[in-house]
Coordinates of C-alpha atoms in Angstrom, one line a residue:
Chain A
M3 CA 92.4 254.2 74.1
V4 CA 91.6 255.8 77.4
K5 CA 89.9 258.6 75.6
Y6 CA 87.5 256.3 73.9
N7 CA 86.7 254.6 77.2
K8 CA 85.8 257.9 78.7
K9 CA 83.6 258.7 75.6
K10 CA 82.0 255.3 75.9
I11 CA 81.1 255.9 79.6
I12 CA 79.5 259.3 78.9
A13 CA 77.6 257.7 75.9
S14 CA 76.5 254.8 78.0
V15 CA 75.2 257.1 80.7
F16 CA 73.2 259.1 78.2
L17 CA 71.8 256.1 76.4
G18 CA 71.0 254.5 79.7
L19 CA 69.1 257.5 80.8
V20 CA 67.0 257.6 77.7
I21 CA 66.3 253.8 78.0
A22 CA 65.3 254.4 81.6
I23 CA 62.8 257.0 80.6
L24 CA 61.5 254.8 77.7
Y25 CA 61.0 251.8 80.0
L26 CA 60.0 253.5 83.3
P27 CA 56.3 253.5 82.7
I28 CA 56.4 249.9 81.3
I29 CA 58.4 248.6 84.3
W30 CA 56.3 250.6 86.6
L31 CA 53.2 249.0 85.2
I32 CA 54.7 245.5 85.5
V33 CA 55.8 246.0 89.1
F34 CA 52.5 247.6 90.1
S35 CA 50.5 244.8 88.6
F36 CA 51.5 242.8 91.7
T37 CA 49.7 245.1 94.1
N38 CA 46.1 246.1 94.4
T39 CA 46.5 249.8 95.3
T40 CA 45.3 252.6 93.1
S41 CA 47.5 255.3 94.5
I42 CA 50.9 255.7 96.1
S43 CA 49.5 256.9 99.4
N44 CA 48.0 253.5 100.3
W45 CA 50.6 250.9 99.2
S46 CA 49.3 247.6 100.4
G47 CA 52.1 245.2 99.6
F48 CA 52.4 242.2 97.3
S49 CA 49.2 240.8 95.9
L50 CA 48.1 238.8 92.9
D51 CA 44.6 240.3 92.9
A52 CA 45.1 241.9 89.5
Y53 CA 45.9 238.5 87.9
K54 CA 43.1 236.8 89.7
E55 CA 40.8 239.5 88.4
L56 CA 42.1 239.1 84.9
F57 CA 41.8 235.3 84.7
A58 CA 38.8 234.7 86.9
G59 CA 37.1 238.0 87.5
A60 CA 33.9 239.6 86.3
S61 CA 35.4 240.9 83.1
S62 CA 37.7 238.1 82.1
G63 CA 35.2 236.6 79.7
E64 CA 35.0 240.0 77.9
I65 CA 38.8 240.2 77.8
F66 CA 39.2 236.7 76.5
S67 CA 36.8 237.2 73.7
A68 CA 38.5 240.5 72.8
L69 CA 41.8 238.6 72.6
C70 CA 40.2 235.9 70.4
N71 CA 38.8 238.6 68.1
T72 CA 42.2 240.3 67.9
L73 CA 44.0 237.1 66.9
F74 CA 41.2 236.0 64.5
I75 CA 41.2 239.3 62.7
A76 CA 45.0 239.4 62.6
L77 CA 45.4 235.9 61.1
I78 CA 42.6 236.2 58.5
A79 CA 43.5 239.7 57.5
S80 CA 47.2 238.8 57.2
A81 CA 46.5 235.7 55.2
I82 CA 44.4 237.7 52.7
S83 CA 47.0 240.5 52.6
T84 CA 49.8 238.1 52.0
I85 CA 48.1 236.4 49.1
L86 CA 46.8 239.6 47.6
G87 CA 50.1 241.4 48.1
T88 CA 52.4 238.6 46.8
L89 CA 50.3 238.2 43.6
A90 CA 50.3 242.0 43.2
A91 CA 54.1 242.2 43.6
I92 CA 54.7 239.5 41.0
G93 CA 52.3 241.3 38.7
I94 CA 53.7 244.8 39.3
N95 CA 57.2 243.5 38.6
S96 CA 56.2 242.2 35.2
L97 CA 54.2 245.3 34.2
R98 CA 55.7 246.9 31.1
N99 CA 53.6 250.0 31.1
K100 CA 55.5 252.6 33.2
R101 CA 52.4 254.7 33.9
V102 CA 50.4 251.8 35.3
K103 CA 53.4 250.7 37.4
A104 CA 53.7 254.2 38.8
A105 CA 50.0 254.4 39.5
Y106 CA 50.2 251.1 41.4
S107 CA 53.2 252.2 43.5
A108 CA 51.6 255.6 44.2
V109 CA 48.2 254.2 45.4
N110 CA 50.1 251.5 47.4
Q111 CA 51.9 254.3 49.3
I112 CA 48.7 256.1 50.3
P113 CA 47.8 254.0 53.4
M114 CA 51.4 254.4 54.7
V115 CA 51.7 258.1 54.1
N116 CA 48.1 259.1 55.0
S117 CA 47.2 259.9 58.6
E118 CA 45.6 256.8 60.2
I119 CA 42.6 258.8 61.3
V120 CA 41.9 260.0 57.7
S121 CA 42.1 256.4 56.4
A122 CA 39.9 255.4 59.3
I123 CA 37.2 258.0 58.6
G124 CA 37.3 257.2 54.9
L125 CA 36.8 253.5 55.5
M126 CA 34.1 254.1 58.1
L127 CA 32.1 256.2 55.6
L128 CA 32.7 253.6 52.8
F129 CA 31.3 250.8 55.0
G130 CA 28.4 253.0 56.0
L131 CA 27.5 253.5 52.4
F132 CA 27.9 249.8 51.6
K133 CA 25.5 249.0 54.4
T134 CA 22.8 251.4 53.1
L135 CA 23.2 250.4 49.5
I136 CA 23.5 246.6 49.9
P137 CA 21.4 244.8 52.4
M138 CA 23.7 242.4 54.2
Q139 CA 23.3 239.7 56.8
G140 CA 25.5 237.7 59.1
N141 CA 28.8 238.8 60.7
V142 CA 29.2 242.0 58.6
E143 CA 30.9 244.0 61.4
M144 CA 33.8 241.5 61.6
V145 CA 34.2 241.4 57.8
A146 CA 34.4 245.2 57.7
V147 CA 37.2 245.3 60.2
I148 CA 39.0 242.5 58.4
F149 CA 38.8 244.4 55.1
A150 CA 40.0 247.6 56.8
H151 CA 43.0 245.7 58.1
V152 CA 43.7 244.1 54.7
A153 CA 43.7 247.7 53.3
F154 CA 46.6 248.9 55.6
C155 CA 48.5 245.6 55.7
T156 CA 48.8 244.7 52.0
P157 CA 51.0 247.7 51.1
Y158 CA 53.6 246.4 53.5
V159 CA 53.4 242.9 52.0
V160 CA 53.9 244.4 48.5
L161 CA 56.9 246.4 49.8
N162 CA 58.5 243.3 51.4
V163 CA 58.0 241.0 48.4
L164 CA 58.8 243.4 45.5
P165 CA 62.5 243.8 46.2
R166 CA 62.8 240.0 46.5
I167 CA 61.3 239.6 43.0
R168 CA 63.5 242.2 41.5
Q169 CA 66.5 240.1 42.8
T170 CA 65.3 236.9 41.2
D171 CA 66.2 236.1 37.6
N172 CA 63.3 236.6 35.2
K173 CA 64.7 234.0 32.9
I174 CA 64.2 231.2 35.4
Y175 CA 60.4 231.7 35.1
E176 CA 60.6 231.7 31.4
A177 CA 62.8 228.6 31.4
A178 CA 60.3 226.8 33.5
L179 CA 57.6 227.7 30.9
D180 CA 59.8 226.5 28.1
L181 CA 60.4 223.2 29.9
G182 CA 56.7 222.6 29.9
C183 CA 55.4 224.2 33.2
T184 CA 52.0 225.9 33.1
P185 CA 52.3 229.5 34.4
W186 CA 50.7 228.4 37.6
Q187 CA 53.3 225.6 38.1
A188 CA 56.1 227.9 37.2
L189 CA 54.9 230.4 39.8
R190 CA 54.4 227.7 42.5
K191 CA 57.6 225.7 41.9
V192 CA 60.1 228.4 40.8
V193 CA 59.0 232.0 41.7
I194 CA 57.3 231.5 45.1
P195 CA 60.1 229.5 46.7
D196 CA 62.5 232.2 45.6
I197 CA 60.6 235.0 47.2
M198 CA 59.5 233.1 50.3
P199 CA 61.6 235.1 52.8
G200 CA 59.8 238.3 51.6
I201 CA 56.4 236.6 51.9
V202 CA 57.1 235.4 55.4
M203 CA 58.3 238.9 56.4
G204 CA 55.2 240.5 54.9
F205 CA 52.9 238.1 56.7
M206 CA 54.7 238.7 60.1
M207 CA 54.6 242.4 59.6
S208 CA 50.9 242.2 58.8
V209 CA 50.1 240.3 61.9
T210 CA 52.1 242.8 64.0
L211 CA 50.4 245.8 62.4
S212 CA 46.9 244.3 62.7
V213 CA 47.3 243.3 66.4
D214 CA 48.7 246.7 67.1
D215 CA 46.1 248.7 65.3
F216 CA 43.8 250.9 67.3
V217 CA 42.8 254.0 65.3
I218 CA 41.4 252.3 62.2
T219 CA 39.8 249.5 64.2
N220 CA 38.2 252.0 66.5
F221 CA 36.3 253.7 63.7
T222 CA 35.3 250.6 61.7
I223 CA 34.4 248.3 64.6
D224 CA 30.8 247.9 65.7
G225 CA 29.3 245.7 68.4
F226 CA 32.3 243.8 69.6
Y227 CA 35.8 244.5 71.0
T228 CA 39.4 243.9 70.1
L229 CA 42.1 244.2 72.8
S230 CA 43.0 247.7 71.8
T231 CA 39.5 249.0 71.6
L232 CA 38.6 247.3 74.9
I233 CA 41.6 248.8 76.6
Y234 CA 40.6 252.2 75.3
S235 CA 37.1 251.9 76.5
K236 CA 38.3 250.9 80.0
A237 CA 40.9 253.7 80.1
S238 CA 39.1 256.7 78.6
G239 CA 36.6 257.1 81.5
K240 CA 37.2 259.3 84.5
K241 CA 37.8 256.3 86.8
P242 CA 41.3 255.0 87.3
L243 CA 42.3 252.0 85.3
P244 CA 40.8 248.7 86.5
I245 CA 43.5 246.6 88.1
E246 CA 42.9 243.6 85.8
M247 CA 44.0 245.9 82.9
R248 CA 47.3 246.5 84.7
A249 CA 47.9 242.8 84.7
L250 CA 46.8 242.4 81.1
S251 CA 49.2 245.2 80.0
A252 CA 52.0 243.7 82.0
I253 CA 51.6 240.3 80.3
I254 CA 51.4 241.9 76.8
F255 CA 54.6 243.9 77.5
I256 CA 56.5 240.9 78.6
V257 CA 55.4 238.8 75.7
I258 CA 56.4 241.4 73.2
L259 CA 59.7 242.0 74.9
L260 CA 60.6 238.3 74.8
I261 CA 59.5 237.9 71.2
M262 CA 61.5 241.0 70.1
L263 CA 64.6 239.9 72.0
G264 CA 64.3 236.4 70.6
I265 CA 64.1 237.8 67.1
T266 CA 67.2 239.9 67.7
K267 CA 69.2 237.0 69.1
A268 CA 68.1 234.7 66.2
N269 CA 69.1 237.4 63.6
Q270 CA 72.4 237.8 65.3
K271 CA 73.0 234.0 65.3
S272 CA 72.1 233.6 61.6
K273 CA 74.4 236.5 60.8
D274 CA 77.2 235.0 62.8
T275 CA 76.8 231.6 61.1
S276 CA 76.6 233.1 57.6
K277 CA 79.8 235.1 58.4
A278 CA 81.5 231.9 59.5
V279 CA 80.4 230.1 56.4
N280 CA 81.7 232.9 54.2
K281 CA 85.1 232.7 55.8
Chain B
M18 CA 44.6 225.7 26.6
K19 CA 44.1 229.1 25.0
K20 CA 43.6 230.6 28.4
F21 CA 47.1 229.5 29.6
K22 CA 48.7 230.9 26.5
T23 CA 47.2 234.4 27.0
F24 CA 48.0 234.4 30.7
T25 CA 50.9 236.6 31.7
R26 CA 52.1 237.5 35.1
K27 CA 50.9 241.1 34.9
Y28 CA 47.3 240.0 35.4
L29 CA 48.2 238.9 38.9
C30 CA 48.1 242.5 40.1
L31 CA 44.5 242.9 38.9
P32 CA 42.8 241.7 42.2
Y33 CA 44.9 244.1 44.2
G34 CA 44.2 246.8 41.7
I35 CA 40.5 246.4 42.2
F36 CA 41.0 246.1 46.0
M37 CA 43.0 249.3 46.1
F38 CA 40.4 251.1 44.1
V39 CA 37.6 250.1 46.4
F40 CA 39.4 250.3 49.8
I41 CA 42.0 253.0 49.2
V42 CA 40.9 255.3 46.4
M43 CA 37.1 255.2 47.0
P44 CA 37.3 256.1 50.7
L45 CA 39.2 259.3 49.7
I46 CA 36.6 260.1 47.0
I47 CA 33.8 259.5 49.5
L48 CA 35.6 261.8 52.0
L49 CA 35.7 264.5 49.4
M50 CA 32.0 264.0 48.6
Y51 CA 31.0 264.1 52.3
A52 CA 33.1 267.2 53.0
F53 CA 31.3 269.2 50.3
S54 CA 27.8 268.1 50.9
V55 CA 25.0 269.1 53.4
K56 CA 24.4 266.9 56.4
D57 CA 22.0 264.1 55.9
G58 CA 20.2 263.2 59.2
T59 CA 20.7 259.4 58.7
G60 CA 24.5 259.7 58.2
G61 CA 24.2 259.0 54.4
L62 CA 25.3 261.2 51.5
S63 CA 22.9 264.0 50.6
F64 CA 24.6 265.2 47.3
E65 CA 23.8 268.8 48.1
F66 CA 26.8 271.0 47.6
T67 CA 28.0 273.2 50.3
F68 CA 31.0 274.9 51.8
S69 CA 29.5 275.1 55.3
N70 CA 31.4 272.1 56.7
F71 CA 34.7 273.9 56.1
A72 CA 33.2 277.1 57.6
S73 CA 32.4 275.2 60.8
V74 CA 35.9 273.7 60.8
F75 CA 37.4 277.2 60.7
K76 CA 35.4 278.7 63.5
S77 CA 37.4 280.7 65.9
D78 CA 37.5 278.2 68.8
N79 CA 38.5 275.5 66.3
L80 CA 41.3 277.6 65.0
A81 CA 42.7 277.6 68.5
M82 CA 42.5 273.8 68.5
L83 CA 44.2 273.6 65.1
G84 CA 46.9 275.9 66.3
R85 CA 47.3 273.9 69.5
S86 CA 47.7 270.7 67.5
L87 CA 50.3 272.2 65.3
L88 CA 52.2 273.7 68.3
I89 CA 52.2 270.4 70.2
G90 CA 53.3 268.7 67.0
L91 CA 56.2 271.1 66.6
I92 CA 57.3 271.0 70.2
T93 CA 57.2 267.1 70.2
T94 CA 59.1 266.9 67.0
L95 CA 61.7 269.3 68.3
I96 CA 62.2 267.4 71.6
C97 CA 62.3 264.1 69.7
L98 CA 65.0 265.5 67.4
V99 CA 67.1 266.9 70.3
I100 CA 67.0 263.6 72.2
G101 CA 66.8 261.3 69.3
Y102 CA 69.7 262.6 67.1
P103 CA 72.4 262.1 69.8
V104 CA 71.0 258.6 70.6
A105 CA 71.0 257.6 67.0
Y106 CA 74.5 259.0 66.5
L107 CA 75.9 257.2 69.5
L108 CA 74.3 253.9 68.6
A109 CA 75.7 254.1 65.0
D110 CA 79.2 255.1 66.2
K111 CA 81.3 252.2 65.1
K112 CA 84.0 252.9 67.7
L113 CA 81.6 252.7 70.6
R114 CA 80.4 249.3 69.6
F115 CA 76.9 249.3 71.0
G116 CA 75.5 245.9 70.0
P117 CA 72.2 245.1 68.2
T118 CA 70.6 244.3 71.5
I119 CA 71.0 247.8 72.7
V120 CA 69.7 249.1 69.4
M121 CA 66.8 246.8 69.8
L122 CA 66.0 248.1 73.3
F123 CA 65.3 251.5 71.6
M124 CA 63.1 249.9 68.9
I125 CA 61.0 247.5 71.1
P126 CA 58.6 250.2 72.4
M127 CA 57.5 250.8 68.8
W128 CA 56.0 247.3 68.8
V129 CA 54.0 247.8 71.9
N130 CA 50.7 249.3 71.2
F131 CA 50.8 253.1 71.7
L132 CA 47.6 252.9 73.7
L133 CA 49.2 250.6 76.2
R134 CA 52.2 252.8 76.5
T135 CA 50.1 255.9 77.0
L136 CA 48.0 254.0 79.5
A137 CA 51.2 253.1 81.4
T138 CA 52.2 256.7 81.5
K139 CA 48.7 257.8 82.5
A140 CA 48.6 255.2 85.3
M141 CA 52.1 256.3 86.5
F142 CA 51.1 260.0 86.5
E143 CA 47.9 259.3 88.3
F144 CA 49.7 257.2 90.9
I145 CA 52.4 259.7 91.6
G146 CA 49.8 262.5 91.6
I147 CA 51.1 264.7 88.8
E148 CA 48.5 267.1 87.4
M149 CA 47.4 266.2 83.9
G150 CA 47.8 269.0 81.4
M151 CA 50.0 270.3 78.5
G152 CA 53.2 268.9 80.1
T153 CA 51.9 265.4 80.5
V154 CA 50.5 265.4 76.9
I155 CA 53.8 266.4 75.4
F156 CA 55.6 263.9 77.6
G157 CA 53.3 261.2 76.3
M158 CA 53.8 262.3 72.7
V159 CA 57.6 262.3 73.0
Y160 CA 57.5 259.1 74.8
N161 CA 55.4 257.5 72.0
Y162 CA 57.2 258.8 69.0
L163 CA 60.8 259.0 70.0
P164 CA 61.7 255.6 68.5
F165 CA 60.3 256.8 65.2
M166 CA 62.8 259.6 65.2
I167 CA 65.8 257.5 66.4
M168 CA 65.2 254.6 63.8
P169 CA 65.5 256.5 60.5
I170 CA 68.4 258.6 61.7
Y171 CA 70.2 255.6 63.0
T172 CA 69.7 253.8 59.7
T173 CA 71.2 256.6 57.6
I174 CA 74.1 257.2 59.9
S175 CA 75.1 253.6 60.1
K176 CA 75.0 253.4 56.3
I177 CA 77.6 256.3 56.0
D178 CA 80.8 255.0 54.4
Y179 CA 83.2 255.0 57.4
S180 CA 86.2 255.8 55.1
L181 CA 84.7 259.2 54.6
V182 CA 84.9 259.9 58.3
E183 CA 88.5 258.5 58.4
G184 CA 89.4 260.5 55.3
A185 CA 88.1 263.7 57.0
A186 CA 90.3 263.0 60.0
D187 CA 93.3 262.2 57.8
L188 CA 92.8 265.6 56.1
G189 CA 93.0 267.3 59.4
A190 CA 89.4 267.8 60.4
N191 CA 88.8 267.5 64.2
A192 CA 85.8 265.5 65.4
L193 CA 83.5 268.6 65.5
V194 CA 84.3 269.6 61.9
T195 CA 84.0 266.0 60.7
F196 CA 80.5 265.9 62.2
R197 CA 79.5 269.3 60.8
K198 CA 80.9 268.8 57.3
V199 CA 80.6 265.0 56.8
I200 CA 78.3 263.1 59.1
F201 CA 75.5 265.6 59.6
P202 CA 74.9 266.5 55.9
L203 CA 74.8 262.8 55.1
S204 CA 72.3 262.1 57.9
V205 CA 69.8 264.8 56.7
P206 CA 67.6 262.3 54.8
G207 CA 67.2 260.3 58.0
V208 CA 66.4 263.4 60.0
L209 CA 63.8 264.5 57.5
S210 CA 62.0 261.1 57.5
G211 CA 62.2 261.1 61.3
I212 CA 60.5 264.5 61.3
T213 CA 57.7 263.3 59.1
M214 CA 57.3 260.1 61.0
V215 CA 56.9 262.1 64.3
F216 CA 55.1 265.2 63.1
T217 CA 52.3 263.6 61.1
P218 CA 51.0 261.2 63.8
T219 CA 51.5 263.8 66.6
I220 CA 49.2 266.4 65.1
T221 CA 46.5 263.8 64.3
T222 CA 46.5 261.3 67.1
F223 CA 43.5 261.2 69.2
A224 CA 43.4 259.2 72.5
I225 CA 46.9 260.3 73.7
S226 CA 45.8 263.9 74.4
K227 CA 42.5 262.7 75.8
L228 CA 44.0 260.2 78.1
L229 CA 46.9 262.3 79.3
S230 CA 45.1 265.6 79.8
G231 CA 42.0 264.1 81.5
S232 CA 40.0 265.2 78.4
K233 CA 41.1 268.9 79.1
I234 CA 43.2 269.4 76.0
S235 CA 41.6 268.5 72.7
L236 CA 43.5 268.2 69.4
I237 CA 42.4 267.7 65.8
G238 CA 42.1 264.0 66.2
D239 CA 39.8 264.3 69.3
Y240 CA 37.7 266.8 67.4
I241 CA 37.2 264.3 64.6
D242 CA 36.3 261.6 67.1
L243 CA 33.8 263.9 68.7
Q244 CA 32.2 264.8 65.3
V245 CA 31.9 261.1 64.5
E246 CA 30.2 260.5 67.9
Y247 CA 27.6 263.2 67.0
M248 CA 27.2 261.7 63.5
N249 CA 28.5 265.0 62.0
Y250 CA 30.2 262.9 59.3
N251 CA 30.4 265.8 56.9
V252 CA 32.4 268.0 59.3
A253 CA 34.6 265.0 60.2
A254 CA 35.3 264.5 56.5
A255 CA 36.0 268.2 56.0
I256 CA 38.6 268.2 58.8
S257 CA 40.1 265.0 57.5
L258 CA 40.7 266.8 54.2
V259 CA 42.3 269.7 56.1
I260 CA 44.6 267.1 57.8
V261 CA 45.5 265.7 54.3
L262 CA 46.3 269.2 53.3
I263 CA 48.5 269.9 56.3
V264 CA 50.3 266.6 56.0
G265 CA 50.7 267.1 52.3
I266 CA 52.2 270.5 52.7
S267 CA 54.6 269.4 55.5
M268 CA 55.7 266.4 53.3
L269 CA 56.3 268.7 50.3
I270 CA 58.5 271.0 52.5
V271 CA 60.4 267.9 53.8
N272 CA 60.7 266.3 50.4
K273 CA 62.2 269.5 49.0
Y274 CA 65.3 268.8 51.1
D275 CA 65.1 265.1 50.8
K276 CA 66.3 263.4 47.7
D277 CA 66.6 259.9 49.1
S278 CA 63.4 259.0 50.9
S279 CA 64.2 255.3 50.9
T280 CA 64.6 255.3 54.7
M281 CA 61.0 256.0 55.3
G282 CA 59.0 252.8 54.7
G283 CA 61.9 250.3 54.2
G284 CA 63.5 250.9 57.6
L285 CA 60.5 249.8 59.6
W286 CA 61.9 246.3 59.9

């Protein structure tokens, strides 16, 4: 017993050290969003300047519109991905032809395996050709980014939904048809409710991937900003990071941290209750 | 009525089939066409066949850049493995009982945009006054991709049937032998997908090297970025194909040892 405790202490110290390194820059950024210095040599004490600058500064309009663009793209792209991917997963599961099935799963893998930058350049060139071939009007730039996001989100929806469909009994769908459902009714009332957890997971994953994306967005975007491209444009110059960006990053970190911890706790609780029920 | 009779579920994958062809297959075909054609001043396709794009990719100063990218990729992957394997092993050790919250702490950074994390490191280095260079770039890479090494290894080790470990102990193997003969061989698939998940993005990421070296060190990704900026789309396409080739070869090497690649995509959540 004593031996394990000793082992646990050593293990904890090691893991603690790695966690410290992983979180050091994040915590550093959060702490230093509460001061307005740009270097360690002139520490000026507590200040909320960064947050004032973020919410009511010269560039807060720009930051807010970037945030809106990010969320808009994420929601629309995820909704399209979820519908497209769910239908595709139902279809792929009922395909008899093994070759067609293999082709689907192979092409579906491409965006996940391929380097992001290669996909990005490919999409950029594709949209460029579209623009020269077909004269388009309106908010084409936004549509292009949304399609690019759908292209890398849908494969994950398919991968989340497909295992769910495999678990469901095919006969239930057929029974629904025999009992007089149209195929659409059978899908809506029998199949979809069965695979709902996979669909929800796919949607959430799409939102996360879309909000998080930088590389593909960076090469397909034109004329407006999302949060990640805005941050990049502010950070890639020679000048040090503007202080309002420090505040923005701090807020994003804390929001994500809380969401992820919340999900973990919720998962744990549902596991505990399901264990209790099983007993 | 006839329409409903002929409807079968397999038609539901048609929209995605068309979508995949246009937005996944076509971009790759277009890349291929750009890579092998002469530059058109407007950025369009010229349909004039040439190898010159590849010739300019493999110029001597670019070879150094390619080599540097591969070297940074290898070093980063190695460091991630050396730190990540013990972390994954300890997290998965059932006797040590590290809860899911601790595991989550290692995974959360993955959900924070890599740009933000790189920015945080950059700001920190700037603030402390550390000279930007090769060291800071490698730190940034390891820092960004370490969770991608820990996650698949952790998943495979925690899936190992614990009775195998107990059996080895019962049969007289000490902890070291058990690890060498039982746990490690069973964790190899996780190690291999960890290696691909770290190596591929490391050699192709742009932005990290640019931000953390003060634009001093440029890697393949930065080179593509630069070519796009100059509208040298044909050269950008050619080097993208070179990346596809490098990634393809490294995946072939990895897959040769990996019979169970299920940990790669499925473990993300």
